[in-house]
Short mmCIF file of C-alpha atoms in Angstrom, two decimals:
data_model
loop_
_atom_site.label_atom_id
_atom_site.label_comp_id
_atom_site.label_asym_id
_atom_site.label_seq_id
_atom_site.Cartn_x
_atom_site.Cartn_y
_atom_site.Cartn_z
CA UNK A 147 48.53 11.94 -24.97
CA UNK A 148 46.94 8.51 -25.42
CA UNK A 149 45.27 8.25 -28.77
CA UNK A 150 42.02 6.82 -28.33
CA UNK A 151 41.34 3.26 -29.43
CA UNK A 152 39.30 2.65 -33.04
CA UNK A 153 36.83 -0.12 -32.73
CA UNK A 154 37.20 -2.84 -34.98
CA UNK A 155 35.30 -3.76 -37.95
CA UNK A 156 33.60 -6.62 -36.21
CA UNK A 157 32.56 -4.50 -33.19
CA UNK A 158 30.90 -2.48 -35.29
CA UNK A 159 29.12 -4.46 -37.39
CA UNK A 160 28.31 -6.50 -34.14
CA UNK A 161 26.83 -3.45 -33.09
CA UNK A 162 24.73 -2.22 -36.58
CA UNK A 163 23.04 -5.68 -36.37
CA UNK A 164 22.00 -5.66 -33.14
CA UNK A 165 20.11 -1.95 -33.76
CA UNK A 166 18.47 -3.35 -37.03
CA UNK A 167 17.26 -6.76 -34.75
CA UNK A 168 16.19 -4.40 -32.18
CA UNK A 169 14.40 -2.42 -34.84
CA UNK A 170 12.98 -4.80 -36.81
CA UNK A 171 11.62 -6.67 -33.23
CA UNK A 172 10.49 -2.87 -32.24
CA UNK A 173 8.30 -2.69 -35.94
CA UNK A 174 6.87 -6.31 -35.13
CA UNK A 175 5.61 -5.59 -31.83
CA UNK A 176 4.31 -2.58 -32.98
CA UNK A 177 2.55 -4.29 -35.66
CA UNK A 178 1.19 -7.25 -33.26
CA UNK A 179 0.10 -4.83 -31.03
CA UNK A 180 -1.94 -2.82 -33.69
CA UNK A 181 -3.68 -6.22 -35.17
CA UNK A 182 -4.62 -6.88 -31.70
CA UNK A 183 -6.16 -3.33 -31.01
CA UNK A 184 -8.24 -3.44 -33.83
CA UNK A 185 -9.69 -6.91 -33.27
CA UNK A 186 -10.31 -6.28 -30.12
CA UNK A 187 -12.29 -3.45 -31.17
CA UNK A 188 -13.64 -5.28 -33.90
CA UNK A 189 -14.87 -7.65 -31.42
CA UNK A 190 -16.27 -5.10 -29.04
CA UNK A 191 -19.10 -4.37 -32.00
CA UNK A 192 -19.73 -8.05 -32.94
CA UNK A 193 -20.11 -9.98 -29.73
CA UNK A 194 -23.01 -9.27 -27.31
CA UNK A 195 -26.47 -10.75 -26.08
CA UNK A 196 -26.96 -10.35 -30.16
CA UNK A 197 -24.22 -11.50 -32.42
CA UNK A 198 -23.60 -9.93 -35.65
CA UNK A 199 -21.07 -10.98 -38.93
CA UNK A 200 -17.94 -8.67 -39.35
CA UNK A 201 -20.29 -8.27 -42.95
CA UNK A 202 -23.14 -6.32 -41.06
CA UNK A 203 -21.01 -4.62 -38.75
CA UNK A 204 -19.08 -2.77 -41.77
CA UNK A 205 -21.70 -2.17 -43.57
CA UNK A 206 -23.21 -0.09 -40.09
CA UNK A 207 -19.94 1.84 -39.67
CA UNK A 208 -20.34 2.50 -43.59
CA UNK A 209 -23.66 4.16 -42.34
CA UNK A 210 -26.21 1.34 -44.42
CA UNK A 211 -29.35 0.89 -42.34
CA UNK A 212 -29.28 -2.72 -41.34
CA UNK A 213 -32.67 -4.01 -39.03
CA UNK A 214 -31.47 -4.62 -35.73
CA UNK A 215 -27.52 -4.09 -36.13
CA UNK A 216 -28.05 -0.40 -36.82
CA UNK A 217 -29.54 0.56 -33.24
CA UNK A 218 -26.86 -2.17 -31.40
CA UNK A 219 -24.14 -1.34 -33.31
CA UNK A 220 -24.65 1.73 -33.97
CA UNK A 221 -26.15 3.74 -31.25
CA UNK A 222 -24.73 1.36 -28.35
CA UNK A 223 -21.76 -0.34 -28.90
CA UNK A 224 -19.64 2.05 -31.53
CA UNK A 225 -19.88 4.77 -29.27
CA UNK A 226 -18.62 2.80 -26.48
CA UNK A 227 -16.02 0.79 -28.06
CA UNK A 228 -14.63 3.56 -29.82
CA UNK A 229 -13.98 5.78 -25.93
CA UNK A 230 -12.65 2.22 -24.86
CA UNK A 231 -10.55 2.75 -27.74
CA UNK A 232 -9.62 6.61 -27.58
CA UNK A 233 -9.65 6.89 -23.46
CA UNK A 234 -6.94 3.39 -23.35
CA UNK A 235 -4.87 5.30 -25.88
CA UNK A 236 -4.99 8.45 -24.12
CA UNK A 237 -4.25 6.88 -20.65
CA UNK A 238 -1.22 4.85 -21.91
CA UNK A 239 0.30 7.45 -23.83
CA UNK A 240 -0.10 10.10 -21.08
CA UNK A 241 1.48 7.53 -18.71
CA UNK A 242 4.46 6.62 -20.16
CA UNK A 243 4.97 10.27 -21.16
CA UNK A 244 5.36 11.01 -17.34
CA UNK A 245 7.29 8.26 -16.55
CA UNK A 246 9.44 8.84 -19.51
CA UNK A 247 10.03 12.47 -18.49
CA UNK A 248 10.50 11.71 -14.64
CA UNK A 249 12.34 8.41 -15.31
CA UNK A 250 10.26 7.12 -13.03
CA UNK A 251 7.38 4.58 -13.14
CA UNK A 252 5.14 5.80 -10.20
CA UNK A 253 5.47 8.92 -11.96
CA UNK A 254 1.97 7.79 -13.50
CA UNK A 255 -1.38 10.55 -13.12
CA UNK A 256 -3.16 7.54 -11.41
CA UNK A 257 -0.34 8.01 -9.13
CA UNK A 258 0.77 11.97 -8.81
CA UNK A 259 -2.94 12.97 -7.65
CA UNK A 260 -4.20 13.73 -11.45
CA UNK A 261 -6.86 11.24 -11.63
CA UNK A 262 -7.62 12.00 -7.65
CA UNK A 263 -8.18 15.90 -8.89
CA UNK A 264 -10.57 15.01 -11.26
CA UNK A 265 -12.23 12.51 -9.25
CA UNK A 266 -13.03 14.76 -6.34
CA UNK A 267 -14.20 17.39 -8.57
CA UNK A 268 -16.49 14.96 -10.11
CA UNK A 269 -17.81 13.57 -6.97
CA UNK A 270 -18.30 17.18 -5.56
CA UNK A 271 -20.28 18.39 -9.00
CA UNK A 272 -22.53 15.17 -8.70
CA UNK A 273 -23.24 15.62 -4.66
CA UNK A 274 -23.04 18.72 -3.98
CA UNK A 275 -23.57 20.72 -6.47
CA UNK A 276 -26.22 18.12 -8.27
CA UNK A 277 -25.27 18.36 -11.57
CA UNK A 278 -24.58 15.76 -14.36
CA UNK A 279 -23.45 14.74 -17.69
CA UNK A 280 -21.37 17.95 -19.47
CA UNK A 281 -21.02 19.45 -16.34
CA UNK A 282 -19.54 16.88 -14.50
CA UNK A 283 -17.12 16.27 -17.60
CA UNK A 284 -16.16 20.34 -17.90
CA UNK A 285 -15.36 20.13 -13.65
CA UNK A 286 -13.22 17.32 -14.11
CA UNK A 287 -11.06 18.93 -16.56
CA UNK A 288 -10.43 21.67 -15.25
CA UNK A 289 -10.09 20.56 -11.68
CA UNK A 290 -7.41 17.97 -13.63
CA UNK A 291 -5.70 20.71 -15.43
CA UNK A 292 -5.65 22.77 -12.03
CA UNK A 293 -4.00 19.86 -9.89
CA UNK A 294 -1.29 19.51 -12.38
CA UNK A 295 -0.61 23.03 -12.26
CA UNK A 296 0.02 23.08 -8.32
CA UNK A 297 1.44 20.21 -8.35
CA UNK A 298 3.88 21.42 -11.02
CA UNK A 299 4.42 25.06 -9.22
CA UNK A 300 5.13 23.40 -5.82
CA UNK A 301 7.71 21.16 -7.40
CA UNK A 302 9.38 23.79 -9.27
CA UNK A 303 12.36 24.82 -7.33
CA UNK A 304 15.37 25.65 -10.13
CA UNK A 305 13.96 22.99 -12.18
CA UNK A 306 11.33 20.19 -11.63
CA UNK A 307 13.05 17.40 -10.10
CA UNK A 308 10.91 14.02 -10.73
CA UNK A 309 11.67 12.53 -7.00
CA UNK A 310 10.07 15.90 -6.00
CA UNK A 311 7.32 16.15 -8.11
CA UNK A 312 6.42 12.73 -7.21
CA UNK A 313 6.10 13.51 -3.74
CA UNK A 314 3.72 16.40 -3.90
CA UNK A 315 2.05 14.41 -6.12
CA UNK A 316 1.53 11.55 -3.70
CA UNK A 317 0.63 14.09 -0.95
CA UNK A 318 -1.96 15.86 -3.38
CA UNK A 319 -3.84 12.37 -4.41
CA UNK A 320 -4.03 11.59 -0.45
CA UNK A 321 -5.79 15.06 -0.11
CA UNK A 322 -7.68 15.01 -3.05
CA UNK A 323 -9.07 11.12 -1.94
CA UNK A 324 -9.68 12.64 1.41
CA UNK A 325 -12.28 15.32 -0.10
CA UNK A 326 -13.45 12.40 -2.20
CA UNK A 327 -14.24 10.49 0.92
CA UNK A 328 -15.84 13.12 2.90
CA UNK A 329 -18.12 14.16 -0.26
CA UNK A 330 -19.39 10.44 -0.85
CA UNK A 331 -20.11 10.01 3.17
CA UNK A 332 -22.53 13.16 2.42
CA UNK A 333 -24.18 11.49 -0.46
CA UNK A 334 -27.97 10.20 -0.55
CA UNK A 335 -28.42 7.15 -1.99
CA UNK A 336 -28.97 7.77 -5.66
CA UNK A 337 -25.74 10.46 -5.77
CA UNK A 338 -23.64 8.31 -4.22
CA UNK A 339 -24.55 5.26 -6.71
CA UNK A 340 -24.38 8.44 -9.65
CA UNK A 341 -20.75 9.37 -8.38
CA UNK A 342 -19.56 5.63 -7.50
CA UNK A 343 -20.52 4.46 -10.87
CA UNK A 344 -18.07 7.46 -12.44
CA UNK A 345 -15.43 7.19 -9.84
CA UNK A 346 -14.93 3.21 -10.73
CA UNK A 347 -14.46 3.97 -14.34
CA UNK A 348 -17.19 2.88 -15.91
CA UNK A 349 -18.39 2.83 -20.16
CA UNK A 350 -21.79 1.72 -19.75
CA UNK A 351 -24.29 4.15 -20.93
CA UNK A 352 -21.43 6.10 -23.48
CA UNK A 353 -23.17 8.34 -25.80
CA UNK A 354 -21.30 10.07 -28.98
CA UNK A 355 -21.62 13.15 -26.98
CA UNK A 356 -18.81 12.18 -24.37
CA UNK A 357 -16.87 10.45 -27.30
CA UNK A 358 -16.30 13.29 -29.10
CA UNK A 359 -14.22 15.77 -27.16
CA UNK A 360 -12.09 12.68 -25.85
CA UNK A 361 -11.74 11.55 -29.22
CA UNK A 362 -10.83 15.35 -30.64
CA UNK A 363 -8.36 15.80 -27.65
CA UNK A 364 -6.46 12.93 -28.61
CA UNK A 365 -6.19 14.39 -32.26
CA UNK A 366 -5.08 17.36 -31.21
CA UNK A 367 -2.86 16.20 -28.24
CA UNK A 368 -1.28 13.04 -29.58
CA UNK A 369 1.10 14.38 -32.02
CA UNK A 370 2.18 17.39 -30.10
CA UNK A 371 3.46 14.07 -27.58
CA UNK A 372 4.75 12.12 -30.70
CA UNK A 373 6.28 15.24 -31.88
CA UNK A 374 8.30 15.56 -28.96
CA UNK A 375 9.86 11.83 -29.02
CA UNK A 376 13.55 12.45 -29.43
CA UNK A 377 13.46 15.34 -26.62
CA UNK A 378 11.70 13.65 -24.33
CA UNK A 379 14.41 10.18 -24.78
CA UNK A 380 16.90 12.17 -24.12
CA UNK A 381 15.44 13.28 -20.50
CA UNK A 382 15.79 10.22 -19.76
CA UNK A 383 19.87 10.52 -20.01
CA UNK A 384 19.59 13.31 -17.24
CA UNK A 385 18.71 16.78 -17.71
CA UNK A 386 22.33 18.39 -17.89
CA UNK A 387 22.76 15.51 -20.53
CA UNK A 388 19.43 16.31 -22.27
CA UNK A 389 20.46 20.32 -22.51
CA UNK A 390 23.94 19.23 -23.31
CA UNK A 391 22.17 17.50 -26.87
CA UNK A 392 20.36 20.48 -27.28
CA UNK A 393 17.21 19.76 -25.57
CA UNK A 394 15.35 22.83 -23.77
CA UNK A 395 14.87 20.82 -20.93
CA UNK A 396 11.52 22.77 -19.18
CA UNK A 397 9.98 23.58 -22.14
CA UNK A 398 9.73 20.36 -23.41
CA UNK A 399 8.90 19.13 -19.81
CA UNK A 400 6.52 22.12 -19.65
CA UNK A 401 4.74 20.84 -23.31
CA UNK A 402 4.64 17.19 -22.51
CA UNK A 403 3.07 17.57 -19.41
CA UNK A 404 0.32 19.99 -20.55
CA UNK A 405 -0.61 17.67 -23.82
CA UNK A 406 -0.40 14.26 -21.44
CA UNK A 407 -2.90 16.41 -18.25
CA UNK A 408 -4.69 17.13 -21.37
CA UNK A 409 -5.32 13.42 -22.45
CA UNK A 410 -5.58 12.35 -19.16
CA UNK A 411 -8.59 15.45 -18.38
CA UNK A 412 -10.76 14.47 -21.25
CA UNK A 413 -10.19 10.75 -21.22
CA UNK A 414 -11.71 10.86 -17.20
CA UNK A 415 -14.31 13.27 -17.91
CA UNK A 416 -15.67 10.68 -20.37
CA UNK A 417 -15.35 7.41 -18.43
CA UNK A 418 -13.91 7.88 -15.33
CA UNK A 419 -10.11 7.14 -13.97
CA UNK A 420 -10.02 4.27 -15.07
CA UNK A 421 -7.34 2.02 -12.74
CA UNK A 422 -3.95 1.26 -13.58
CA UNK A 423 -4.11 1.77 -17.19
CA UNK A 424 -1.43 4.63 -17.60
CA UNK A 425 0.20 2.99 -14.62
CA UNK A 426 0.90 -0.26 -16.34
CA UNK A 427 1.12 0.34 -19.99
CA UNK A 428 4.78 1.61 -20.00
CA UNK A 429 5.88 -1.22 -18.10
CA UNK A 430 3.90 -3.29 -19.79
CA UNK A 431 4.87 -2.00 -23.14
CA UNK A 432 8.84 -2.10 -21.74
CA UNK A 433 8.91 -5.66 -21.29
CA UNK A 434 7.64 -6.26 -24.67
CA UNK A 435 9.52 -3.94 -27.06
CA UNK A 436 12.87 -3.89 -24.85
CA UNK A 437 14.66 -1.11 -23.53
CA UNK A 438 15.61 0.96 -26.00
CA UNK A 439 14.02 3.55 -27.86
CA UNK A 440 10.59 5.11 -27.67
CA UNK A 441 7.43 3.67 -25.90
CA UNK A 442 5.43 6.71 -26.97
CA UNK A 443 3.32 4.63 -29.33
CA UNK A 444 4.12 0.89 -27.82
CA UNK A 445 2.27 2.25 -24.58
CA UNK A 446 -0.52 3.56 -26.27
CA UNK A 447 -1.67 0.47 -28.36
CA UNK A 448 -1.15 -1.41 -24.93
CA UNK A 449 -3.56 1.32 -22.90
CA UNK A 450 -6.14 0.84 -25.56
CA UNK A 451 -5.79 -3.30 -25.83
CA UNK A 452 -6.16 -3.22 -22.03
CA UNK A 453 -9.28 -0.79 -21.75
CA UNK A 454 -10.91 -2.86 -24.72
CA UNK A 455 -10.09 -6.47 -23.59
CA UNK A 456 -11.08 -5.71 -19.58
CA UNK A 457 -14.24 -3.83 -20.47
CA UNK A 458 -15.18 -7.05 -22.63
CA UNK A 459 -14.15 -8.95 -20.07
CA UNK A 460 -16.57 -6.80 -17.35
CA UNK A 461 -19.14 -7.63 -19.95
CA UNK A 462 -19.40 -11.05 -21.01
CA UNK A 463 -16.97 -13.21 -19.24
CA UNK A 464 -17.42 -12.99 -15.38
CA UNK A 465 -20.50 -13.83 -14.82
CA UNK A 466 -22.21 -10.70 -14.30
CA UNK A 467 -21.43 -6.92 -15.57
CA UNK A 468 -18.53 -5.37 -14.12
CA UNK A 469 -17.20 -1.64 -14.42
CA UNK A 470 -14.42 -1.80 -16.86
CA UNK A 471 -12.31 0.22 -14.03
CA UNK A 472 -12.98 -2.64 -11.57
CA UNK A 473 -11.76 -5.48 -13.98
CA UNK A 474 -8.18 -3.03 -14.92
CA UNK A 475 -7.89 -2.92 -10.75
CA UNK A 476 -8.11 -6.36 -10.04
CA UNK A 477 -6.09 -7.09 -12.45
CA UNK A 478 -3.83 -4.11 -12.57
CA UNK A 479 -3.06 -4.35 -9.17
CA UNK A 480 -1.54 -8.18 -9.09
CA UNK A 481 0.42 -7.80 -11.87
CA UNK A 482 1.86 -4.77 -10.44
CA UNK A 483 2.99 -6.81 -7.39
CA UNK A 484 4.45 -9.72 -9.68
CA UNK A 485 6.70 -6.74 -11.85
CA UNK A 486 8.22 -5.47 -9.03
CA UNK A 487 9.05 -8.51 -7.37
CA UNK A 488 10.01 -10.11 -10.57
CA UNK A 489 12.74 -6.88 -11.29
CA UNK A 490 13.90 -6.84 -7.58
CA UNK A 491 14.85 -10.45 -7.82
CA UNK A 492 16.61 -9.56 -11.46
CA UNK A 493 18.25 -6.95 -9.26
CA UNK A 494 17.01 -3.99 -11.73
CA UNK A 495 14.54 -1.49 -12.22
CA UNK A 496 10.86 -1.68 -13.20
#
C-alpha cells in the first residue's frame, strides 16, 4: 500500500495565506460595498428638485420637524428610498440563493417564471378584476408563492434536479407572459397605464404602507437564508457530496427556496419585478469578491446599490423620469451580453 504523500511546510503555509488574502479581500469588499449602499441611500434623501444638508436630513429621520424637509424627506423620499433599499436587498439575495442552490446562473426568479407569476396576477387584479393598492400586492404574493410551488412539484422527480427545474421554469414564465399579454390587450386605457406602470417596476408614488411588509419580510426571511450559508455552499459541490458532509439536501433546498419566493413575493408586490436585479447581482457580486466562499451577503449589498443608484439615475440624470425597472433593463440587459461573452472567451463559466 502506497502511503500517501504529506505536504510540505511551504505548501501549506502557501496555502493558509492565500485563505487569509482571500478573506481579508472578501471583508473589504464587503465593507466597500456597505459604504456605498448607505451613501447611496443617503443620497436618495438629499438630492432632488430641493436639496437638503446631510444635517437636516438626520435630524428628519430623528423625527425633529424641520419646514420643508419634513414633508420631502419624510413623507416622499424615506419611504421610497428605504423599498429601493429593502426590495434591491431582497432581489439580490433571493437570486443568488437560487443560483447558489441550482449552480446555475439563469436559475434567477426573473428567469424561472417567479416574477412572470406575480406579474400576471397583478395585471389580472388591476384589469380584470379592478382592484388596486393591497389587493394587488396580496395577489401577487400568493400567485408568486403558488408558481414556485408548481414549478417545484413538476420538477420533483427523486430529487429536484436544477437543469430540470430550470426548464419548467422557463416554460412557466413563457405561459405566465402569455396571460400577461392577453390581459393588457383587454385593458382600457387608464388600466393598462395602472398595470404597465407596476409591471415595469416602478417606486414612484411608495407610501410606508407598501414599505412595511417588504421591509418585515426581509427581517424575518433574511436570516433564515444567512442561516443556511454553509448548507447551501456545499450544494454547490453536488448533492451526493452535500449529503455526504452531512447536509439534508431537500430540506435545505426546500427552506431556501421558500424564504428566497418569500423575498422575491413581497419585494414585487411593493414595486414591481424589477429587471435583472436578482439576475445580475450574483454575477455581479462573483466577479468582485472571487470565487470562493459565500455571496449570500456580497449579492445583497449589490441588489440594493443597483436598485438605489438606477432609480436615482431614472430620476435625475436622463433627462426625464424613468421607471427604476426600465433603467436596471437597459442596463441589465448589456451587461449581461458583455459577461457571457467575456467568460466564453476565458473559456469558463459565468
Amino acid at each position: 500500500m502506497t502511503a500517501l504523500a504529506t505536504p510540505s511546510p511551504s505548501t501549506v503555509d502557501a496555502v493558509a495565506r492565500g485563505r487569509v488574502r482571500r478573506a481579508s479581500r472578501r471583508r473589504l469588499v464587503v465593507v466597500a460595498l456597505a459604504v456605498l449602499v448607505v451613501t447611496a441611500y443617503t443620497v436618495s434623501l438629499m438630492v432632488g428638485r430641493t436639496s437638503y444638508p446631510p444635517g437636516d436630513v438626520l435630524r428628519v429621520v430623528l423625527g425633529e420637524e424641520v419646514p420643508g424637509a419634513t414633508f420631502t424627506v419624510g413623507r416622499l423620499r424615506l419611504p421610497r428610498a428605504t423599498l429601493a433599499l429593502v426590495a434591491g436587498l431582497g432581489f439580490g439575495l433571493a437570486g443568488v440563493t437560487f443560483q447558489t442552490m441550482l449552480r446555475n446562473p439563469l436559475a434567477s426568479p426573473d428567469v424561472i417564471g417567479i416574477s412572470s407569476g406575480a406579474s400576471a396576477a397583478a395585471a389580472f387584479a388591476i384589469v380584470i378584476l379592478g382592484w388596486s393598492g393591497t389587493a394587488v400586492s396580496l395577489t401577487a404574493i400568493v400567485a408568486a408563492l403558488t408558481v414556485a410551488l408548481m414549478i417545484y412539484t413538476l420538477a420533483f422527480k427523486d430529487g429536484v434536479a436544477g437543469t430540470r427545474l430550470i426548464l419548467i421554469g422557463i416554460g412557466v414564465a413563457a405561459m405566465c407572459t402569455s396571460i400577461t399579454s392577453y390581459v393588457l390587450s383587454q385593458a382600457g386605457a387608464w388600466d393598462y397605464a395602472e398595470a404597465l406602470r407596476w409591471l415595469t417596476g416602478s417606486l414612484n408614488g411608495t407610501t410606508w404602507e407598501a414599505t412595511v411588509p417588504a421591509l418585515l419580510a426581509l427581517v424575518v426571511l433574511a436570516p433564515v437564508l444567512l442561516s443556511r450559508t454553509r448548507d447551501l455552499s456545499a450544494l454547490q459541490l453536488g448533492d451526493d457530496t452535500a449529503s455526504a458532509l452531512g447536509v439534508r439536501v431537500e430540506r435545505t433546498r426546500l427552506v431556501a427556496i421558500v424564504a428566497a419566493v418569500g423575498l422575491i413575493a413581497f419585494a414585487t408586490a411593493a414595486c414591481g419585478p424589477i429587471a435583472f436585479v436578482s439576475f445580475l447581482a450574483g454575477p455581479i457580486a462573483a466577479r468582485i469578491v472571487g470565487p470562493h466562499g459565500s455571496l449570500l451577503v456580497p449579492a445583497a449589498l449589490v441588489g440594493a446599490l443597483l436598485v438605489l443608484v438606477a432609480d436615482l439615475a431614472g430620476q435625475y440624470a436622463l433627462g426625464t423620469r424613468y421607471p427604476v425597472g426600465v433603467v436596471t433593463g437597459v442596463l441589465g440587459a448589456p451587461y449581461l451580453i458583455y459577461l457571457i461573452v467575456r467568460t466564453n472567451r476565458a473559456g469558463g463559466s459565468l
